mmCIF file of C-alpha atoms and ligand atoms in Angstrom:
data_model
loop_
_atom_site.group_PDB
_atom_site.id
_atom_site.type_symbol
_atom_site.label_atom_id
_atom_site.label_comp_id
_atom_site.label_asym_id
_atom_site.label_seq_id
_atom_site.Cartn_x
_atom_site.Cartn_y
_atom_site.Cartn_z
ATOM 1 C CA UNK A 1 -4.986 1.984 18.931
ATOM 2 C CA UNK A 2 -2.908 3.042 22.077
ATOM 3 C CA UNK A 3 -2.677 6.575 23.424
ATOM 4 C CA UNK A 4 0.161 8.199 24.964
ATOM 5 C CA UNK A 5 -0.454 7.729 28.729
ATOM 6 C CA UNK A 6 -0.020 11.780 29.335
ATOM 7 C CA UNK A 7 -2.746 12.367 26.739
ATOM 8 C CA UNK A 8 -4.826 10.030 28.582
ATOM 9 C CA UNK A 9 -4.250 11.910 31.780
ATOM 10 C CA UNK A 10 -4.894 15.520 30.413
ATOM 11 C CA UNK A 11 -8.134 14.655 28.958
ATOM 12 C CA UNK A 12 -9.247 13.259 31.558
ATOM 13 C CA UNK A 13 -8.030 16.101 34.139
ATOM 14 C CA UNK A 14 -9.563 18.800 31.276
ATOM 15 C CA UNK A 15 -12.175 20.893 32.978
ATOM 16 C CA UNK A 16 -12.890 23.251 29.923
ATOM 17 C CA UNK A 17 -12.396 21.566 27.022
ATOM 18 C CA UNK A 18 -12.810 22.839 23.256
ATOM 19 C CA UNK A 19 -13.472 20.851 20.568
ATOM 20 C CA UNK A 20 -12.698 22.398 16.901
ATOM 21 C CA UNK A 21 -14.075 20.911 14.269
ATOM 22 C CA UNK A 22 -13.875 21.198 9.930
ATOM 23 C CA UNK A 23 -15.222 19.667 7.396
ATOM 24 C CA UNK A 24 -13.583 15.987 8.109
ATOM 25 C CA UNK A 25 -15.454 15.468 11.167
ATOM 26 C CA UNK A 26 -18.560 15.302 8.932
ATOM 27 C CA UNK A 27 -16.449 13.490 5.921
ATOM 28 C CA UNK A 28 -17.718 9.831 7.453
ATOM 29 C CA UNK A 29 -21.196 10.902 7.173
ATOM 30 C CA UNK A 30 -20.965 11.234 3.159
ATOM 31 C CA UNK A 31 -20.413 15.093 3.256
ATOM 32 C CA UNK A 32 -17.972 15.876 1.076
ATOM 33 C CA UNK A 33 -15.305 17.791 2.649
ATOM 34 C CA UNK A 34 -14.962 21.294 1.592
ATOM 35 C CA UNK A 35 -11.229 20.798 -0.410
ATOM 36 C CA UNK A 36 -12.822 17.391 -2.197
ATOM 37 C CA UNK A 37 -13.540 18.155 -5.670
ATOM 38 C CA UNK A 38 -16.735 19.164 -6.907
ATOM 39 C CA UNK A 39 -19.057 17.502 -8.983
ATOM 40 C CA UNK A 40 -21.473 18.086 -11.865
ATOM 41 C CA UNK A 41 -21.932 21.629 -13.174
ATOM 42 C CA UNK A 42 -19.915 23.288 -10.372
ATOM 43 C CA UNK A 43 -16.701 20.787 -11.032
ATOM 44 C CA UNK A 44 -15.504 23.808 -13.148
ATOM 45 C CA UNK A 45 -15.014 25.839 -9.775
ATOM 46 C CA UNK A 46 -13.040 25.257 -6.940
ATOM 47 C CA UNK A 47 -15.476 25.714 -3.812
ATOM 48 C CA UNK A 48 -13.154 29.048 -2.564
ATOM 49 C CA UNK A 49 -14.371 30.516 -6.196
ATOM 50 C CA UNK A 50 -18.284 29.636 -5.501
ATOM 51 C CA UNK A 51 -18.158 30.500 -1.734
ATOM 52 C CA UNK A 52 -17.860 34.337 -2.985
ATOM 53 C CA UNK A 53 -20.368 37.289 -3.209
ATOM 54 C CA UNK A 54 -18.937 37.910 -6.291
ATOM 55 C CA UNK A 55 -19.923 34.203 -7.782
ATOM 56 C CA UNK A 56 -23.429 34.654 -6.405
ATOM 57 C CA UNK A 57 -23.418 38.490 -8.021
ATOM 58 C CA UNK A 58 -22.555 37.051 -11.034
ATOM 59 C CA UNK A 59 -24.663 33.913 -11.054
ATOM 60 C CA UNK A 60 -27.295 33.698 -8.491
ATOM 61 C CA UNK A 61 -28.790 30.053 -9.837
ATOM 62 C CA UNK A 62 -25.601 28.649 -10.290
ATOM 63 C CA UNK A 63 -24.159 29.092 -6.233
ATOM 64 C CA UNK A 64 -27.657 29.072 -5.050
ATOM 65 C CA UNK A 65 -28.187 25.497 -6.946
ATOM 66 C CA UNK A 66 -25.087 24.384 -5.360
ATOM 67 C CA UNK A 67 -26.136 25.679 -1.591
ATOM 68 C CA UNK A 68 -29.475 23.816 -2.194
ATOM 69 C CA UNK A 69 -27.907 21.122 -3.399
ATOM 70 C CA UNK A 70 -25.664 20.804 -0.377
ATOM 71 C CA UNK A 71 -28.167 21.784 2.083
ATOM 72 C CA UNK A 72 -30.203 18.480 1.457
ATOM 73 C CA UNK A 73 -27.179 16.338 1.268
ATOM 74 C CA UNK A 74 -26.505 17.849 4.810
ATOM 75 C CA UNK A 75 -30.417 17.395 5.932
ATOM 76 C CA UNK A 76 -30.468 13.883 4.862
ATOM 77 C CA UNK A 77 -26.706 13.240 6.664
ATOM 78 C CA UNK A 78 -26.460 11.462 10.102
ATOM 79 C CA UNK A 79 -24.087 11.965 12.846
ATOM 80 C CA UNK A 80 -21.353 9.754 12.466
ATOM 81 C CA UNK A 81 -19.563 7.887 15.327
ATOM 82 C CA UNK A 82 -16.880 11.440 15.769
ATOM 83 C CA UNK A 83 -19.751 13.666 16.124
ATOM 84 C CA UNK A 84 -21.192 10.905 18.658
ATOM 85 C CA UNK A 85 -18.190 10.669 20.577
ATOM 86 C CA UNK A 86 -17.691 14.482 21.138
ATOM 87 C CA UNK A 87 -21.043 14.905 22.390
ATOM 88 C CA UNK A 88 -20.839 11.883 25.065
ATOM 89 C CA UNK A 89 -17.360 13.962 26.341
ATOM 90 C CA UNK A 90 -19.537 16.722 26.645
ATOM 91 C CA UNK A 91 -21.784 14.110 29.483
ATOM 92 C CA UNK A 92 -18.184 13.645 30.822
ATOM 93 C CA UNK A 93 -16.094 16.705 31.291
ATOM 94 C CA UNK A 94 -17.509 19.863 33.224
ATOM 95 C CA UNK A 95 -16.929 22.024 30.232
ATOM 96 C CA UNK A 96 -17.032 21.151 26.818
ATOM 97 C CA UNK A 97 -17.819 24.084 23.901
ATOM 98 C CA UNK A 98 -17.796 22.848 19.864
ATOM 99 C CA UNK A 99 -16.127 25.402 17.618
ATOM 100 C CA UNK A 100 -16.934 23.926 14.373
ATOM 101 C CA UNK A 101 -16.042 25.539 10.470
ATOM 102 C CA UNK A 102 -19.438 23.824 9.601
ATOM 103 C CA UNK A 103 -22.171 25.129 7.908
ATOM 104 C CA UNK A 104 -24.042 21.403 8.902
ATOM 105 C CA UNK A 105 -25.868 21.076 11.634
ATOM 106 C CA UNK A 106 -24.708 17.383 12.383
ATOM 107 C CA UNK A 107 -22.906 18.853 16.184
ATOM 108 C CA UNK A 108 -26.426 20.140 17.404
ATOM 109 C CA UNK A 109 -28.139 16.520 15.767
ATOM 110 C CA UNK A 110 -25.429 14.430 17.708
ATOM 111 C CA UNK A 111 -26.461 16.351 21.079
ATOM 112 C CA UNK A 112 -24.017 19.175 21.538
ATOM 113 C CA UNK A 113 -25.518 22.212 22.771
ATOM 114 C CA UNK A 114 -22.552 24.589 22.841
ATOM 115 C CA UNK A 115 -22.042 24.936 19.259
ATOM 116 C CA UNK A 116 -20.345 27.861 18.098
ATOM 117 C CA UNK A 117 -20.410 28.326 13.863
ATOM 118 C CA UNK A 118 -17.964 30.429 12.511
ATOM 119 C CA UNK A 119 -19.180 30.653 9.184
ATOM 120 C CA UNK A 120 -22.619 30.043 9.562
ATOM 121 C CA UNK A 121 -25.253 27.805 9.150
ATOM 122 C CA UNK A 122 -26.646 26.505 5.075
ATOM 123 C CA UNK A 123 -29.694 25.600 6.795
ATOM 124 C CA UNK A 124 -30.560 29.355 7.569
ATOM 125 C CA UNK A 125 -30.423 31.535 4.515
ATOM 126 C CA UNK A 126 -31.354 34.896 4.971
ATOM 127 C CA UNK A 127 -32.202 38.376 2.633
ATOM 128 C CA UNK A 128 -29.931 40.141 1.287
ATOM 129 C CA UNK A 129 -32.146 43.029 1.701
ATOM 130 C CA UNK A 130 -33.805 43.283 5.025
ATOM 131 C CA UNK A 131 -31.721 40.615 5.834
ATOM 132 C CA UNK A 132 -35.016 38.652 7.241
ATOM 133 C CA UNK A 133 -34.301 34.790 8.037
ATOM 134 C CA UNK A 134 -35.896 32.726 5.036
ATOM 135 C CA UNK A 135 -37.882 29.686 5.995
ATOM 136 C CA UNK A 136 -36.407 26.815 3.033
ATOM 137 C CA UNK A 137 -39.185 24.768 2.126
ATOM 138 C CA UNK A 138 -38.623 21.483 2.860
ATOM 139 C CA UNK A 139 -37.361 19.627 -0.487
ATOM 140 C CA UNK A 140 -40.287 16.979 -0.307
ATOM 141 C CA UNK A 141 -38.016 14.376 -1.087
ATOM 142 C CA UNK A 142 -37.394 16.003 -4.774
ATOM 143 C CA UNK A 143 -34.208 14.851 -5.874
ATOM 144 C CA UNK A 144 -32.041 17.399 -7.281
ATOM 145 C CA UNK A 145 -29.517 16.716 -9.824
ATOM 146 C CA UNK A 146 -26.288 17.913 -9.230
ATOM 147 C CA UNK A 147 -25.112 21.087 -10.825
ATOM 148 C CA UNK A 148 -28.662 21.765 -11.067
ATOM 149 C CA UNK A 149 -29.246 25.471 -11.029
ATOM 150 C CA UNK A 150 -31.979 27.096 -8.979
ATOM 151 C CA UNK A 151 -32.868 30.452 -8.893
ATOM 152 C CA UNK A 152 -32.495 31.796 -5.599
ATOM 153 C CA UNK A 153 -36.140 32.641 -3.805
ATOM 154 C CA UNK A 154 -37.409 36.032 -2.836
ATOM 155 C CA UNK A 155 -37.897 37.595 0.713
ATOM 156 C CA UNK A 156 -41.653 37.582 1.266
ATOM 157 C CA UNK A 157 -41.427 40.818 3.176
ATOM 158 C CA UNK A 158 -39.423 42.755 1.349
ATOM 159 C CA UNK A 159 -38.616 41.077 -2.464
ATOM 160 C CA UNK A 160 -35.187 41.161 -1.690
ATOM 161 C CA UNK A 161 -33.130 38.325 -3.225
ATOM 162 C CA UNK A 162 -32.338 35.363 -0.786
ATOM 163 C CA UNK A 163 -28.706 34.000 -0.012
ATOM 164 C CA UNK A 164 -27.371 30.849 1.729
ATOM 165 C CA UNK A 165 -26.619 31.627 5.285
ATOM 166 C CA UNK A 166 -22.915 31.202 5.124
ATOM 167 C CA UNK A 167 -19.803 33.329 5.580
ATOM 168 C CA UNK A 168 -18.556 33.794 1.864
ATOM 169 C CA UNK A 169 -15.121 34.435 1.331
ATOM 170 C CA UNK A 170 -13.924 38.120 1.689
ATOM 171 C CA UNK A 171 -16.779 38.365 4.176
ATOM 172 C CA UNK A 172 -16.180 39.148 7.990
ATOM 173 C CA UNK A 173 -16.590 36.250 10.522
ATOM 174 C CA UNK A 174 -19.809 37.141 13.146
ATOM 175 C CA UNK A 175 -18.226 39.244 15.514
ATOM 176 C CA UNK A 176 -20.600 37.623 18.393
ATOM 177 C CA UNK A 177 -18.918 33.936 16.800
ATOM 178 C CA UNK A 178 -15.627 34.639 16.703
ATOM 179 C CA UNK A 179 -15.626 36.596 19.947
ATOM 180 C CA UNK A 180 -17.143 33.609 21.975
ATOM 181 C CA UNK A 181 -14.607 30.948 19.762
ATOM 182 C CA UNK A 182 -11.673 33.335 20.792
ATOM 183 C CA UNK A 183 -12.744 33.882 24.547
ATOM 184 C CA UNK A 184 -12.986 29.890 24.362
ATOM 185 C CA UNK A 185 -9.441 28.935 23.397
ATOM 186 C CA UNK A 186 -7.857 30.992 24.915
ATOM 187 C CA UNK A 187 -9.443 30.076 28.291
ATOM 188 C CA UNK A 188 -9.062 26.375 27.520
ATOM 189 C CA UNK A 189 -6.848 23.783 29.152
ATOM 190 C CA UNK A 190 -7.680 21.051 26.786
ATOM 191 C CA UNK A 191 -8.541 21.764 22.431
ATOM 192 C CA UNK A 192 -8.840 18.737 20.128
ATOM 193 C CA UNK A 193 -8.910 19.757 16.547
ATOM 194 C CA UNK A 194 -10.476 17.445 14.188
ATOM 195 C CA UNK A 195 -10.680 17.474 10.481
ATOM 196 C CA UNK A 196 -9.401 20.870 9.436
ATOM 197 C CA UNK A 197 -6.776 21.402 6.952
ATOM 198 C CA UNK A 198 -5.871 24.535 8.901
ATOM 199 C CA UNK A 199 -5.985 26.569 5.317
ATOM 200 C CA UNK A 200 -8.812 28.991 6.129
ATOM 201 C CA UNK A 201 -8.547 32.190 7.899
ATOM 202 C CA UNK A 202 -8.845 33.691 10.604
ATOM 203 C CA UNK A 203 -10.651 30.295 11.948
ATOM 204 C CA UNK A 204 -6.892 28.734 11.624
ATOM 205 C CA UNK A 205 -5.612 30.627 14.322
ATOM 206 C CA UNK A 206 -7.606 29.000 16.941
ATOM 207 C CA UNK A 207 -5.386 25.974 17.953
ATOM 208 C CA UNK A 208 -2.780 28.602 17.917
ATOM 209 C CA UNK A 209 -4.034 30.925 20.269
ATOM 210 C CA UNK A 210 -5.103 27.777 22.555
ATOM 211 C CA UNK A 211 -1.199 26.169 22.723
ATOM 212 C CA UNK A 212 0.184 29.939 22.946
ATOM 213 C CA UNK A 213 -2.236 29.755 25.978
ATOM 214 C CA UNK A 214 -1.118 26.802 27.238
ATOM 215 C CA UNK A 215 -3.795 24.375 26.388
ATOM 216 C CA UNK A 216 -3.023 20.656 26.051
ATOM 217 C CA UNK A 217 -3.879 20.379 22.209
ATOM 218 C CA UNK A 218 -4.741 17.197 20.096
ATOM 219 C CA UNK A 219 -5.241 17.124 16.529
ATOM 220 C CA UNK A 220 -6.979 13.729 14.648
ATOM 221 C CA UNK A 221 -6.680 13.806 10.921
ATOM 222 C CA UNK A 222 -5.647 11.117 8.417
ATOM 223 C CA UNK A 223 -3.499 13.682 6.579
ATOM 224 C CA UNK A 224 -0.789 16.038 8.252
ATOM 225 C CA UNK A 225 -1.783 19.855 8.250
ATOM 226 C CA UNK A 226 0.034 22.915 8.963
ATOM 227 C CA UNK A 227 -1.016 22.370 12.592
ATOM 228 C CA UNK A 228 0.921 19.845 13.397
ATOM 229 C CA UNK A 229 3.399 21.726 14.336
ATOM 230 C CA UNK A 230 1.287 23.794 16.795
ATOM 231 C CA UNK A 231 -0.213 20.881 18.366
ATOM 232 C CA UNK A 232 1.579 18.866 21.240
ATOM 233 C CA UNK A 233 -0.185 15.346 20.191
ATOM 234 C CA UNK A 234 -0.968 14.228 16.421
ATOM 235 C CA UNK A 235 -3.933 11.112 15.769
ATOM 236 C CA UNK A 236 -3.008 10.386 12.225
ATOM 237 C CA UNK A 237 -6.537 8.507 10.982
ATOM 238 C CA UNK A 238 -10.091 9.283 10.915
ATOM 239 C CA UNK A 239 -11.948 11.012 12.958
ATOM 240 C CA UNK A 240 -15.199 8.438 13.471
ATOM 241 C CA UNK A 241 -12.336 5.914 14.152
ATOM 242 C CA UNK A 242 -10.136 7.387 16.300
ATOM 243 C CA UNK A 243 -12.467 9.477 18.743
ATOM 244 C CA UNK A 244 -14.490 6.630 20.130
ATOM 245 C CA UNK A 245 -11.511 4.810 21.217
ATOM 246 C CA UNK A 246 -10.206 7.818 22.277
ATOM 247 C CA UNK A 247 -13.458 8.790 24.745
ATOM 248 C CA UNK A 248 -14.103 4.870 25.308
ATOM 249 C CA UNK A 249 -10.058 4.385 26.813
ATOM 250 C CA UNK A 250 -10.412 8.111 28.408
ATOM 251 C CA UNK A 251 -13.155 7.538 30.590
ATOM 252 C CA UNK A 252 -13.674 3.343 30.234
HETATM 253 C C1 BV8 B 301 -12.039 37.068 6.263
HETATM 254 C C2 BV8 B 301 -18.698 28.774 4.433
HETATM 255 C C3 BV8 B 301 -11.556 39.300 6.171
HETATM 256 C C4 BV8 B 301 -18.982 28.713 2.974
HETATM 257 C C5 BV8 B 301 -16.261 28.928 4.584
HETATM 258 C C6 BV8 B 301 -4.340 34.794 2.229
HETATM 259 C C7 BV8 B 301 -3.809 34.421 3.455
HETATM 260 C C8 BV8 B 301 -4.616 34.302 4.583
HETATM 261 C C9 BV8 B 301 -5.986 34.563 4.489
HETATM 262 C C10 BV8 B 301 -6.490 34.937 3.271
HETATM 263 C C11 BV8 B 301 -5.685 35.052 2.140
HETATM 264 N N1 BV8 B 301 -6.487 35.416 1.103
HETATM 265 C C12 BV8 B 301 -7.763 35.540 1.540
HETATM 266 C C13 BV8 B 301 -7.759 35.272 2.860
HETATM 267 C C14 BV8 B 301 -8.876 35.285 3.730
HETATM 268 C C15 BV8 B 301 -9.753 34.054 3.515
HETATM 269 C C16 BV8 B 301 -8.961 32.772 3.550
HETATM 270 O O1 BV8 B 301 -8.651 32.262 4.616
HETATM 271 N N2 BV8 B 301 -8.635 32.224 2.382
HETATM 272 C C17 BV8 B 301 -7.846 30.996 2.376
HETATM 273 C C18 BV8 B 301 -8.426 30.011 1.387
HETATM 274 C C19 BV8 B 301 -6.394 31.346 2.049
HETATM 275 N N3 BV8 B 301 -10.660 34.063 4.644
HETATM 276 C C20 BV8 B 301 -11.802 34.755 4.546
HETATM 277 O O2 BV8 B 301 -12.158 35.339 3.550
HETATM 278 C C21 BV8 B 301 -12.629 34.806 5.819
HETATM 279 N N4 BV8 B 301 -12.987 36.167 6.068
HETATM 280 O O3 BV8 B 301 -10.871 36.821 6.351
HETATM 281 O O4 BV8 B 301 -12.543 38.301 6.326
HETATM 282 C C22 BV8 B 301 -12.237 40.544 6.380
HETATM 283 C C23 BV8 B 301 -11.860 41.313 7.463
HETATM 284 C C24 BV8 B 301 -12.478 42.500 7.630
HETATM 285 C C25 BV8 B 301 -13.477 42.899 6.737
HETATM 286 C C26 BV8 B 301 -13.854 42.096 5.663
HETATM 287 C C27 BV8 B 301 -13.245 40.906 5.483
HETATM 288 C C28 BV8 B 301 -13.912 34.021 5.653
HETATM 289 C C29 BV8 B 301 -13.571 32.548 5.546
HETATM 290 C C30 BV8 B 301 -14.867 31.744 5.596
HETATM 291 C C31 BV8 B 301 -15.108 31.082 4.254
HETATM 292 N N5 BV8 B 301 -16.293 30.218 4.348
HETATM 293 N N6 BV8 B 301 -17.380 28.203 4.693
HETATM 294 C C32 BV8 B 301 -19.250 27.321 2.498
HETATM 295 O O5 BV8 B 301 -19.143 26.361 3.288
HETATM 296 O O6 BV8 B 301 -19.580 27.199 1.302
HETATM 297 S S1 BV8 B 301 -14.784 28.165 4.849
HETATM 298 C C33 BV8 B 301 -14.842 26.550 4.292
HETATM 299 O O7 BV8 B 301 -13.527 26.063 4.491
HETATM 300 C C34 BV8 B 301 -15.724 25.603 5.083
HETATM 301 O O8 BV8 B 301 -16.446 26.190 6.119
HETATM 302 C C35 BV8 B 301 -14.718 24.649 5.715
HETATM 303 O O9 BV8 B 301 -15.083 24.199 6.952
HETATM 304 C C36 BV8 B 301 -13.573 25.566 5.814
HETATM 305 C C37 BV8 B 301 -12.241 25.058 6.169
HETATM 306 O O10 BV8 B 301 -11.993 23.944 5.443
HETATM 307 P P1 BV8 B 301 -11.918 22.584 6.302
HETATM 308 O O11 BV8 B 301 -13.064 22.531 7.224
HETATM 309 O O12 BV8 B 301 -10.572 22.499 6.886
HETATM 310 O O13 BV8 B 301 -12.171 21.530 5.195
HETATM 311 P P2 BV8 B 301 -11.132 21.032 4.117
HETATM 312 O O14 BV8 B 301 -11.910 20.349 3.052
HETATM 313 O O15 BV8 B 301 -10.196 22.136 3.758
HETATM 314 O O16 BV8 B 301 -10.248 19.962 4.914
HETATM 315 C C38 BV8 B 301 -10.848 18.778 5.359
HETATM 316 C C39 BV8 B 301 -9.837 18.131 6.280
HETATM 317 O O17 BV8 B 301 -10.448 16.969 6.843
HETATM 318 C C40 BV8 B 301 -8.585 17.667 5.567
HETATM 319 O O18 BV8 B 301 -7.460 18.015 6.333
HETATM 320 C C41 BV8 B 301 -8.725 16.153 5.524
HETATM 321 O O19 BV8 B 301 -7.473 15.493 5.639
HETATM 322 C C42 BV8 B 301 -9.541 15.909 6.753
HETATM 323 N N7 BV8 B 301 -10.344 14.681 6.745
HETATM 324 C C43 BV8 B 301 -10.865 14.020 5.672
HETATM 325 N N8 BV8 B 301 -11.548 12.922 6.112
HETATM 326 C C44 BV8 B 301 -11.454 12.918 7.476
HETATM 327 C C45 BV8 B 301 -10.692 14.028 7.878
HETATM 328 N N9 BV8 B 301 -10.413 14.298 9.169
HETATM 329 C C46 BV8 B 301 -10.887 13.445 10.088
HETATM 330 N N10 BV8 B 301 -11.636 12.353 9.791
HETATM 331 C C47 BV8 B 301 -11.936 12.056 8.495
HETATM 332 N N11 BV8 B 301 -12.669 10.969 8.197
HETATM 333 ZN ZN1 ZN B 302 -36.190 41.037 2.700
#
């Protein structure tokens, strides 16, 4: 695999670089991405109908099975060799912040410690009440079938009803999130986007605002997005492929 000798150079002159990540980075480490289809009870939904206030409002076990259910998929997930790779470029360029779409935690587990979530975090539900964080007991190596529902648990300081720790659809991005992830690209000079299908909103926009700010941008996906026209170099392929010869050629 052979990179264009300019790409070379402008990663490895990047002082600030931002690295914006989706649901294929994790892909390799057996998380399903968020567009794959579902399975079990909830492969009558399309994730953007379960991701929804209104789907938990209207049944609580049935999304709240499906965070669980996800959560410890997550939980028991490793890094793979793409989340590996961007946190040794973190050891190797000055500045280097993740911007991630994830609600994993696989970034931090890798070693990155500028990790910005945009839409939260499944391992840190919360109440919808008093909006209290809500410790998840550990699943004790229960297996859980899936489509299993669960009713959700109840805050033990208030009695409030618990929900996954995610941005839902129709919800607002934290402002403190998207502030930083905006601030980021925009004072850039290198973003590599990898595994997004640049569908979701206002996340999307981020390569964007980093090329209209003159960022060097890279984008490594098997499948062509509606970035690719936004972004000055393409890696067609995956992710835990492509970014370790990437970083190994970069900085041999
Ligand atoms: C908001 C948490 C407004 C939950 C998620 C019409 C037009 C524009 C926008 C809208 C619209 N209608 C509605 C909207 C707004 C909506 C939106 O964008 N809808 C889309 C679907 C059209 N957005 C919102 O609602 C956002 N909020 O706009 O608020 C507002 C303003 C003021 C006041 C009130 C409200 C909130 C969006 C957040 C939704 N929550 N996640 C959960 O996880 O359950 S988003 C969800 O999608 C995941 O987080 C996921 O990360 C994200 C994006 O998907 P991707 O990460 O890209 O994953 P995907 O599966 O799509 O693609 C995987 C890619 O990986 C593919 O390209 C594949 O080729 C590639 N791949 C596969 N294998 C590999 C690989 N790449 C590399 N290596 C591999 N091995
Ligand atoms: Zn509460």
């Amino acid at each position: 695999m052979d990179f264009a000798p300019e790409l070379i150079q402008a990663l490895r002159e990047a002082r600030h670089v931002v690295v914006f990540t989706g649901a294929g980075v994790s892909a390799e480490s057996g998380i399903p991405t968020f567009r794959d289809a579902l399975s079990g009870l909830w492969s009558h939904f399309d994730a953007e109908q379960l991701a929804t206030p209104e789907a938990f409002e209207a049944d609580p076990a049935l999304v709240w099975g499906w965070y669980e259910w996800r959560r410890r998929a997550a939980a028991r997930a490793q890094p793979n060799p793409a989340h590996l790779a961007i946190a040794r470029m973190a050891g190797l360029v000055s500045q280097l912040q993740v911007v991630t779409q994830n609600v994993d935690d696989l970034h931090e587990r890798a070693g990155n410690a500028d990790v910005i979530h945009l839409h939260g975090n499944i391992a840190q539900p919360y109440c919808q009440r008093c909006r209290r964080p809500h410790a998840v007991a550990s699943d004790n190596g229960t297996e859980m079938g899936d489509g299993q529902r669960l009713t959700p648990p109840r805050c033990t300081a208030c009695g409030g009803t618990v929900r996954p720790g995610v941005v839902w659809f129709g919800e607002s991005l934290p402002q403190d999130a998207w502030n930083s992830a905006e601030a980021a690209v925009r004072s850039c000079d290198l973003l590599v986007c990898v595994g997004t299908s640049g569908l979701v909103q206002p996340a999307a926009m981020l390569p964007v605002f980093a090329a209209r700010a003159g960022a060097a941008t890279i984008q490594i996906n098997p499948d062509p997005t509606p970035l690719n026209e936004h972004v000055r170099w393409n890696l067609q392929g995956p992710a835990g492929k492509v970014l370790p010869v990437l970083v190994g050629q970069t900085w041999a």
